[in-house]
CSV table of C-alpha atoms in Angstrom, one decimal:
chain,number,residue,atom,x,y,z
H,704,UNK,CA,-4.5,7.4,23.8
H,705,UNK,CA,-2.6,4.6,23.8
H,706,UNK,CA,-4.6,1.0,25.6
H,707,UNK,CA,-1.7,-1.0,24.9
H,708,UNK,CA,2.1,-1.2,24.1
H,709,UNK,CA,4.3,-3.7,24.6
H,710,UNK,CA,8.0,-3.2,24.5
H,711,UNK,CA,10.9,-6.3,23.6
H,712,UNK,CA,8.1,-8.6,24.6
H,713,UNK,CA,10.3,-11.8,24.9
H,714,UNK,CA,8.7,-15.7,26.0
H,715,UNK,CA,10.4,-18.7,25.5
H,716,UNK,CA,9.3,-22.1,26.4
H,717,UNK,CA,12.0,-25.0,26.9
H,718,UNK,CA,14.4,-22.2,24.7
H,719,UNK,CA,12.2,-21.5,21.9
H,720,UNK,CA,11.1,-18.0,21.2
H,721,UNK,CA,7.4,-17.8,21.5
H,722,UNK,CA,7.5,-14.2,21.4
H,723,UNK,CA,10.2,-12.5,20.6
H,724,UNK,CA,10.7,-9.1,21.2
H,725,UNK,CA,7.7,-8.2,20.1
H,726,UNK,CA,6.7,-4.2,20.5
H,727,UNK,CA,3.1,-2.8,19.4
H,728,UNK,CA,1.1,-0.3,20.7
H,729,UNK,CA,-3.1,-0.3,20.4
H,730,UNK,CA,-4.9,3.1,20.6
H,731,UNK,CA,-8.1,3.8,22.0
H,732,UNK,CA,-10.8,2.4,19.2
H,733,UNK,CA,-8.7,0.0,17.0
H,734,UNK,CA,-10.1,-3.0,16.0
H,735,UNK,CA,-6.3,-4.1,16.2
H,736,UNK,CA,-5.7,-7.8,14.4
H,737,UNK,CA,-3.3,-9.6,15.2
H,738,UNK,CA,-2.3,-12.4,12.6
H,739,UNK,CA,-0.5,-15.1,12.3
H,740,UNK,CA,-0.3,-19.0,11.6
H,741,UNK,CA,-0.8,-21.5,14.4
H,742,UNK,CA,2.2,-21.6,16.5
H,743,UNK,CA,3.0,-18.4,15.4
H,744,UNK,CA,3.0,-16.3,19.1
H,745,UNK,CA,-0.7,-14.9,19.1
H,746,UNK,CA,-1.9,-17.0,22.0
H,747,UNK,CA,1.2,-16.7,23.7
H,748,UNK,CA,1.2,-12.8,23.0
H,749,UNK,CA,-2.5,-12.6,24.7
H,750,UNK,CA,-1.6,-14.5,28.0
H,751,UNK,CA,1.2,-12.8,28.5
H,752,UNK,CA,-0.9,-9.1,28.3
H,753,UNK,CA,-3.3,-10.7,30.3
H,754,UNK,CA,-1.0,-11.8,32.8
H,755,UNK,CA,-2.6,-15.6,32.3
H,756,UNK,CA,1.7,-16.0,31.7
H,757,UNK,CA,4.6,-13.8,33.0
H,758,UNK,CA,6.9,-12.4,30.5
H,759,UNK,CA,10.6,-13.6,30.8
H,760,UNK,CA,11.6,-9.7,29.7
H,761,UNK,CA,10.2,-6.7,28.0
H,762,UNK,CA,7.6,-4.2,29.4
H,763,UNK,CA,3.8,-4.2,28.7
H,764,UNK,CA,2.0,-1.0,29.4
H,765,UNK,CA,-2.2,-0.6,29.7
H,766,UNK,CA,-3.9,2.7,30.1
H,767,UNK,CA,-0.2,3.7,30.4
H,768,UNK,CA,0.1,2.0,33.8
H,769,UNK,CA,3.4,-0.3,33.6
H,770,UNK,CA,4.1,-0.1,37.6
H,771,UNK,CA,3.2,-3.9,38.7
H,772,UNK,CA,0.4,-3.2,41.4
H,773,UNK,CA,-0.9,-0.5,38.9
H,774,UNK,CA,-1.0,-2.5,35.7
H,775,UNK,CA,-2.5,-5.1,37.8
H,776,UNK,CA,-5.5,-3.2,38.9
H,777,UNK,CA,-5.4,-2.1,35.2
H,778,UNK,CA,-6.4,-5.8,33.7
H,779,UNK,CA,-9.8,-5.4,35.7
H,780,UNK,CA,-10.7,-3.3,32.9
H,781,UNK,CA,-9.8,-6.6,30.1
H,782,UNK,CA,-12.3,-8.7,29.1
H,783,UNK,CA,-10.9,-11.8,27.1
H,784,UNK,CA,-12.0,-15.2,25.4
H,785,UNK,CA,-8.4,-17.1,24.8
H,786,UNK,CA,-8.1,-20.3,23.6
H,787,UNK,CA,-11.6,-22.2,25.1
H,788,UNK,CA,-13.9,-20.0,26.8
H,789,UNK,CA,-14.0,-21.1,30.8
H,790,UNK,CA,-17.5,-21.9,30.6
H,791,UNK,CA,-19.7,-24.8,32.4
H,792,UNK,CA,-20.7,-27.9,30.7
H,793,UNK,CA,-23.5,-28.8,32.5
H,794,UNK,CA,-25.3,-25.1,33.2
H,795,UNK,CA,-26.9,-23.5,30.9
H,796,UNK,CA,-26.1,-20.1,29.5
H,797,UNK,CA,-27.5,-17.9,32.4
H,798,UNK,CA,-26.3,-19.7,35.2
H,799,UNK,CA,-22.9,-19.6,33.4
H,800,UNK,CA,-22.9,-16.1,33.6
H,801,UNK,CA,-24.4,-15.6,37.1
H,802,UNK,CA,-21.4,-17.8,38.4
H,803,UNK,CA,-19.0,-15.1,36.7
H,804,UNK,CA,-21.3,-11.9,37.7
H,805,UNK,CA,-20.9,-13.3,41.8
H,806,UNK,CA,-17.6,-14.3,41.1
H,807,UNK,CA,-16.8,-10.9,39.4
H,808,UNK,CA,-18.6,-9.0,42.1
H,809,UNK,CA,-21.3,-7.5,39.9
H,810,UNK,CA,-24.1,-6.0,41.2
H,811,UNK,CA,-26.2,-5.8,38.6
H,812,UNK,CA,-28.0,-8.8,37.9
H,813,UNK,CA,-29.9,-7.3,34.7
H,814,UNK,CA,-26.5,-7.1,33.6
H,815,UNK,CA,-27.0,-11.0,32.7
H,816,UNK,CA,-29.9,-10.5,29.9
H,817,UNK,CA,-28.4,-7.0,28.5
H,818,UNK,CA,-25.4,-9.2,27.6
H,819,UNK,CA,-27.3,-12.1,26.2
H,820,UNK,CA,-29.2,-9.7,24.4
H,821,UNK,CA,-26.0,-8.2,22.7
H,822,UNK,CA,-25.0,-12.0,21.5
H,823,UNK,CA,-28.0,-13.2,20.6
H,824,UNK,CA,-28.6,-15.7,23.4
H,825,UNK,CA,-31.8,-14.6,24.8
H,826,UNK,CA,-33.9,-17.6,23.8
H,827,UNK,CA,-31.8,-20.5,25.0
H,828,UNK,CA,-33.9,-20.9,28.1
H,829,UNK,CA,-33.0,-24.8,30.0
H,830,UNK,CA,-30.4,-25.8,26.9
H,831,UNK,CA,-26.9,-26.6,28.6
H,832,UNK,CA,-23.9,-25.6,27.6
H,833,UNK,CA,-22.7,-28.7,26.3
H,834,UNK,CA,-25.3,-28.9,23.7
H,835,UNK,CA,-24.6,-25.4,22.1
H,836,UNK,CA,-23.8,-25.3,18.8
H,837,UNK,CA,-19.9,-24.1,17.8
H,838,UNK,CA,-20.8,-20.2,16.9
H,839,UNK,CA,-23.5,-20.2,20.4
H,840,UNK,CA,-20.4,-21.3,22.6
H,841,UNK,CA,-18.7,-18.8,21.0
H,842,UNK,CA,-20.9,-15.8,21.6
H,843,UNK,CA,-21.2,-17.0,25.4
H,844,UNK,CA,-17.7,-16.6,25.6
H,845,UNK,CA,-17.9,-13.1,24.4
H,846,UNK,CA,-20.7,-12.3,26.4
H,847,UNK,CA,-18.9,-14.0,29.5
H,848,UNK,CA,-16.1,-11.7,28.2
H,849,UNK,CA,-17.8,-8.2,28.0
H,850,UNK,CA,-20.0,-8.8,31.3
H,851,UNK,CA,-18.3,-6.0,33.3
H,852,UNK,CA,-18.3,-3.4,31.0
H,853,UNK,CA,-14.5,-3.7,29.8
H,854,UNK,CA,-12.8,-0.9,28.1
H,855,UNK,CA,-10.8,-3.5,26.2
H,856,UNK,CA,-11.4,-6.8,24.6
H,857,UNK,CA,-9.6,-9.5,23.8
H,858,UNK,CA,-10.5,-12.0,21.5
H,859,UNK,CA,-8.5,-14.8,20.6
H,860,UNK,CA,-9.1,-16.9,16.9
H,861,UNK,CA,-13.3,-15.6,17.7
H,862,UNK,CA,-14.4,-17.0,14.1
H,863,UNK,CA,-12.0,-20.0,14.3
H,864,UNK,CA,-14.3,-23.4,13.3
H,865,UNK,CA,-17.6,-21.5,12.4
H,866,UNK,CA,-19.8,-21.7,9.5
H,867,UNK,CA,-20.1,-18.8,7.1
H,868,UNK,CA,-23.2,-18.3,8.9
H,869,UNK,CA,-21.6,-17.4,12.2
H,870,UNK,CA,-18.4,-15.9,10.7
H,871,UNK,CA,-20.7,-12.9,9.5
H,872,UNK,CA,-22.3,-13.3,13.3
H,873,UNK,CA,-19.0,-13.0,15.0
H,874,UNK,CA,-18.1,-10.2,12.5
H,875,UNK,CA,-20.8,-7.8,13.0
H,876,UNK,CA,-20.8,-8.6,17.1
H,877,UNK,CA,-17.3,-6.9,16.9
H,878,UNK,CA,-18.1,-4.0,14.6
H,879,UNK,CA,-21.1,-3.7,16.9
H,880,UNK,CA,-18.9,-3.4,19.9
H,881,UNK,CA,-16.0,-1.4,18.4
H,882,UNK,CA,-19.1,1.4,18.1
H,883,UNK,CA,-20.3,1.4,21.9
H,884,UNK,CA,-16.6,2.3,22.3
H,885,UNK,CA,-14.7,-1.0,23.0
H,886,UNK,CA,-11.2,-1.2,21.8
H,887,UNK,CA,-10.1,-4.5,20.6
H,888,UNK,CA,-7.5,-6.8,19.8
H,889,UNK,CA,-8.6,-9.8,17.7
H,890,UNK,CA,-5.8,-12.8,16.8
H,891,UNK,CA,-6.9,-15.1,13.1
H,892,UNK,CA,-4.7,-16.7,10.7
H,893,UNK,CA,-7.0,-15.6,8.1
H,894,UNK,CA,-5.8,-11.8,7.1
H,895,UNK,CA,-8.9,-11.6,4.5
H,896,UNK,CA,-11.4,-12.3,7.5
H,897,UNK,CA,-9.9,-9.4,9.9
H,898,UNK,CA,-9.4,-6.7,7.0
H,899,UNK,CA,-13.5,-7.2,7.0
H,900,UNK,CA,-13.2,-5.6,10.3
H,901,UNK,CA,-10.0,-4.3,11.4
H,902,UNK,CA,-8.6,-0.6,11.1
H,903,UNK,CA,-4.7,-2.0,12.2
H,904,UNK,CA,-2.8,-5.5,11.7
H,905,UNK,CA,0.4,-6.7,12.5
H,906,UNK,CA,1.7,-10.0,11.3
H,907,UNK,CA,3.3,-12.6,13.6
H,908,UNK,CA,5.5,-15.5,12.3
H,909,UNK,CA,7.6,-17.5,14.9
H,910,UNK,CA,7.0,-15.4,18.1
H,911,UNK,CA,9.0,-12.4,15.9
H,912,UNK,CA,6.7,-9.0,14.4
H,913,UNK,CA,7.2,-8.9,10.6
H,914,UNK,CA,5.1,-6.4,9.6
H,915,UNK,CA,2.7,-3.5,11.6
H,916,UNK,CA,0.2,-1.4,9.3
H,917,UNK,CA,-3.3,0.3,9.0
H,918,UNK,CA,-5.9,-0.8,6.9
H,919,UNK,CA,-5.5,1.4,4.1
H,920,UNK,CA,-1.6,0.8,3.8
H,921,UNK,CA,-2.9,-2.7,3.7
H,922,UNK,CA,-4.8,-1.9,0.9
H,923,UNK,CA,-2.3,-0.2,-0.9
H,924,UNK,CA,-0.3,-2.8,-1.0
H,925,UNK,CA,-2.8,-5.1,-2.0
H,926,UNK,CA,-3.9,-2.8,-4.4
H,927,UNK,CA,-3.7,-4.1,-8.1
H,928,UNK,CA,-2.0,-1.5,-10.7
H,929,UNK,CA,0.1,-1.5,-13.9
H,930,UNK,CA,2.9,-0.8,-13.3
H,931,UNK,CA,4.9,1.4,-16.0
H,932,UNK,CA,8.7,2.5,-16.4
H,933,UNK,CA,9.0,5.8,-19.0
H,934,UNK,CA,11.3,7.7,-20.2
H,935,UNK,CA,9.4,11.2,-19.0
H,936,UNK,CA,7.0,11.1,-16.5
H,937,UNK,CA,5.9,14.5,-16.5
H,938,UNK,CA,4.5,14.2,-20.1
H,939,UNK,CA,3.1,10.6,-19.6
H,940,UNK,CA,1.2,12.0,-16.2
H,941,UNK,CA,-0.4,14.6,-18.6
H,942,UNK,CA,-1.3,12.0,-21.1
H,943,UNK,CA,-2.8,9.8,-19.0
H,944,UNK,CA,-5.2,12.7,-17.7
H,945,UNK,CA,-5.9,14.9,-21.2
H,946,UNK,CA,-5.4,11.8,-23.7
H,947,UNK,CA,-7.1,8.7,-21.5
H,948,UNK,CA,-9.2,10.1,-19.1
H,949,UNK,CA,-6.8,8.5,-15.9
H,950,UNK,CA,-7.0,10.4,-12.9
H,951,UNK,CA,-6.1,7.6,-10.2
H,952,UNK,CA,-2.7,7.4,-10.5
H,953,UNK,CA,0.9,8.2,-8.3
H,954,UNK,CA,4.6,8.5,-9.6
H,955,UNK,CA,6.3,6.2,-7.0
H,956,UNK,CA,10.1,6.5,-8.5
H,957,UNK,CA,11.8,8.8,-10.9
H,958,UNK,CA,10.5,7.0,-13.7
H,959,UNK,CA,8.1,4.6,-12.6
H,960,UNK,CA,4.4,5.2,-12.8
H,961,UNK,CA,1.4,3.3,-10.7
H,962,UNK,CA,-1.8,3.1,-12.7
H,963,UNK,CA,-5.3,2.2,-10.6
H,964,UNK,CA,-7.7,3.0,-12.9
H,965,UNK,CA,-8.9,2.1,-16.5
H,966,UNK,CA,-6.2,-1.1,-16.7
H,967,UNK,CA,-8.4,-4.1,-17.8
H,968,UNK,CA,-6.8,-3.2,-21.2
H,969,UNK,CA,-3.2,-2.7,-20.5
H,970,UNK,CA,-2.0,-2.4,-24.2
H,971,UNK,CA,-4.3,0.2,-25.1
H,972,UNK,CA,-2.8,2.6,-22.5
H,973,UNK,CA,1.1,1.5,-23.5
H,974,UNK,CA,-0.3,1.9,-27.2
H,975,UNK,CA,-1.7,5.2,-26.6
H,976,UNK,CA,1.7,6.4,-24.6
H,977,UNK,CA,3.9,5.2,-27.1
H,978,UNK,CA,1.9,6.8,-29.8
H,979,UNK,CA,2.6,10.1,-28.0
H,980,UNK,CA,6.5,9.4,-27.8
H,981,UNK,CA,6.9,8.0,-24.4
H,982,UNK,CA,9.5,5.3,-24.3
H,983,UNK,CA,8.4,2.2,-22.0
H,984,UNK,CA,11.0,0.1,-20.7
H,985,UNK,CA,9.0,-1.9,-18.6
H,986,UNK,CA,5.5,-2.5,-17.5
H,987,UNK,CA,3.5,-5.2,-15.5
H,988,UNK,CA,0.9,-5.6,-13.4
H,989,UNK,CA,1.3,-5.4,-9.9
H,990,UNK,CA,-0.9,-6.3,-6.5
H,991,UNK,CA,-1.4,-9.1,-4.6
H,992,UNK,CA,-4.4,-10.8,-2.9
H,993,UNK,CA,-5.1,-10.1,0.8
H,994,UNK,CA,-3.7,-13.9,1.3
H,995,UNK,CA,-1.2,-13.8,-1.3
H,996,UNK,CA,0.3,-10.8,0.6
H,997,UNK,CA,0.2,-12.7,3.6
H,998,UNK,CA,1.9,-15.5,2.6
H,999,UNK,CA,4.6,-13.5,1.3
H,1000,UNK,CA,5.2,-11.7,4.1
H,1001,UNK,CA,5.7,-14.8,6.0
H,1002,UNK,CA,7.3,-16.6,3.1
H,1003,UNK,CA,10.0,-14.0,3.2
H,1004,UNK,CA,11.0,-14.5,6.6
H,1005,UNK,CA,14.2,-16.2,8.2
């Protein structure tokens, strides 16, 4: 089932592209990450699905509602932290979320501690807001975020500024969420950190969609391998199994041959082939780093 998809989603400010026809679709359960450099259209994309900006053209659909009084009533069911969370300086963290319960028209007041409970916020007791450190204000903004029960979250840069200490927080409050059945969109401009939790990414580079994919395409591409071109890949698969032991392997061209396993020792495997009368014109070793692939993705565009 499909929780969002956008369609040519298009925002310019003073006639830049923010967003630029930008189409995605989130299914029920993705932990959907969304990355991109600053000022690259994450932000931007988030207001505009949760209407905190209007579009200038495209469609955005949620629960498959894209009629405008039904899409409406549809973002009751978003919870969001973007950019800041809207949270009060001077109250402390239950009489921050009180003000949103009333304001939200939530009847349960024990809703209040089960939330604080999730973050870890249970013991703050008089401390105001103000005086929270970075990673605290951020789990009050998620608990703020998930108080009524939303079907889908939001979360905009959630580990941006924290400590290793609450990156791994932040990280396993999402995984914990993701299992009680929250689907979730998370924006970073670190791929690495999101591939810790995310099942699909799509990269964002001047408002514009480069590049949409699951995790394990992600890792397949970030895979490292040795590369090999033969001259007959039907023996040199056989070899690789009978005469080396090699079982993780895939033919990816006519003559080209993607090695995963065994290669710390590259020139024993060539050795071995060639022994055998397999004719290598070319081999080299091939995957990139989760940031390297990143960059070049980026790097490569116009």
């Amino acid at each position: 089932m499909s929780i969002l998809t956008t369609q040519n989603l298009c925002k310019r400010y003073g006639g830049k592209p923010a967003v630029d026809n930008v189409s995605l679709t989130v299914e029920k359960g993705d932990i959907f990450g969304l990355i991109g450099q600053n000022g690259a259209g994450k932000t931007t994309f988030m207001r505009l699905v949760t209407s905190l900006t209007q579009p200038d053209s495209g469609t955005i659909s949620l629960f498959g509602e894209t009629e405008p009084a039904r899409l409406s009533a549809a973002r009751s069911r978003i919870g969001s932290v973007i950019e800041a969370p809207a949270l009060f300086e001077n109250l402390t963290a239950v009489q921050n979320l009180e003000y949103y319960r009333i304001q939200r028209g939530i009847a349960d007041k024990g809703r209040i501690q089960q939330v604080l409970k999730t973050v870890s916020l249970t013991d703050t007791g008089k401390k105001k807001f103000k005086n929270f450190s970075l990673g605290m204000k951020q789990r009050l903004g998620l608990a703020m975020a998930i108080l009524s029960h939303p079907d889908f979250l939001i979360l905009d840069e959630p580990t941006n500024g924290l400590d290793p200490t609450g990156i791994i927080e932040m990280r396993d409050l999402i995984k914990r969420l993701s299992q009680e059945g929250i689907t979730m969109l998370v924006s970073s401009h670190i791929l690495s950190e999101l591939a810790q939790v995310a099942n699909k990414y799509a990269i964002i580079h001047n408002g514009r969609l480069l590049k949409s994919l699951t995790h394990e395409e992600l890792q397949e591409e970030c895979k490292q391998a040795l590369a090999l071109t033969v001259s007959d890949t039907s023996r040199a698969v056989v070899l690789l199994e009978t005469l080396l032991g090699i079982k993780d392997y895939k033919q990816v061209s006519a003559n080209e041959l993607r090695i995963y396993d065994k290669i710390e020792d590259p020139s024993d495997i060539t050795f071995r082939l060639s022994q055998e009368g397999i004719r290598i014109s070319e081999f080299k070793s091939v995957g990139d780093s989760l940031e390297d692939y990143y960059t070049k993705t980026i790097g490569g565009a116009k």
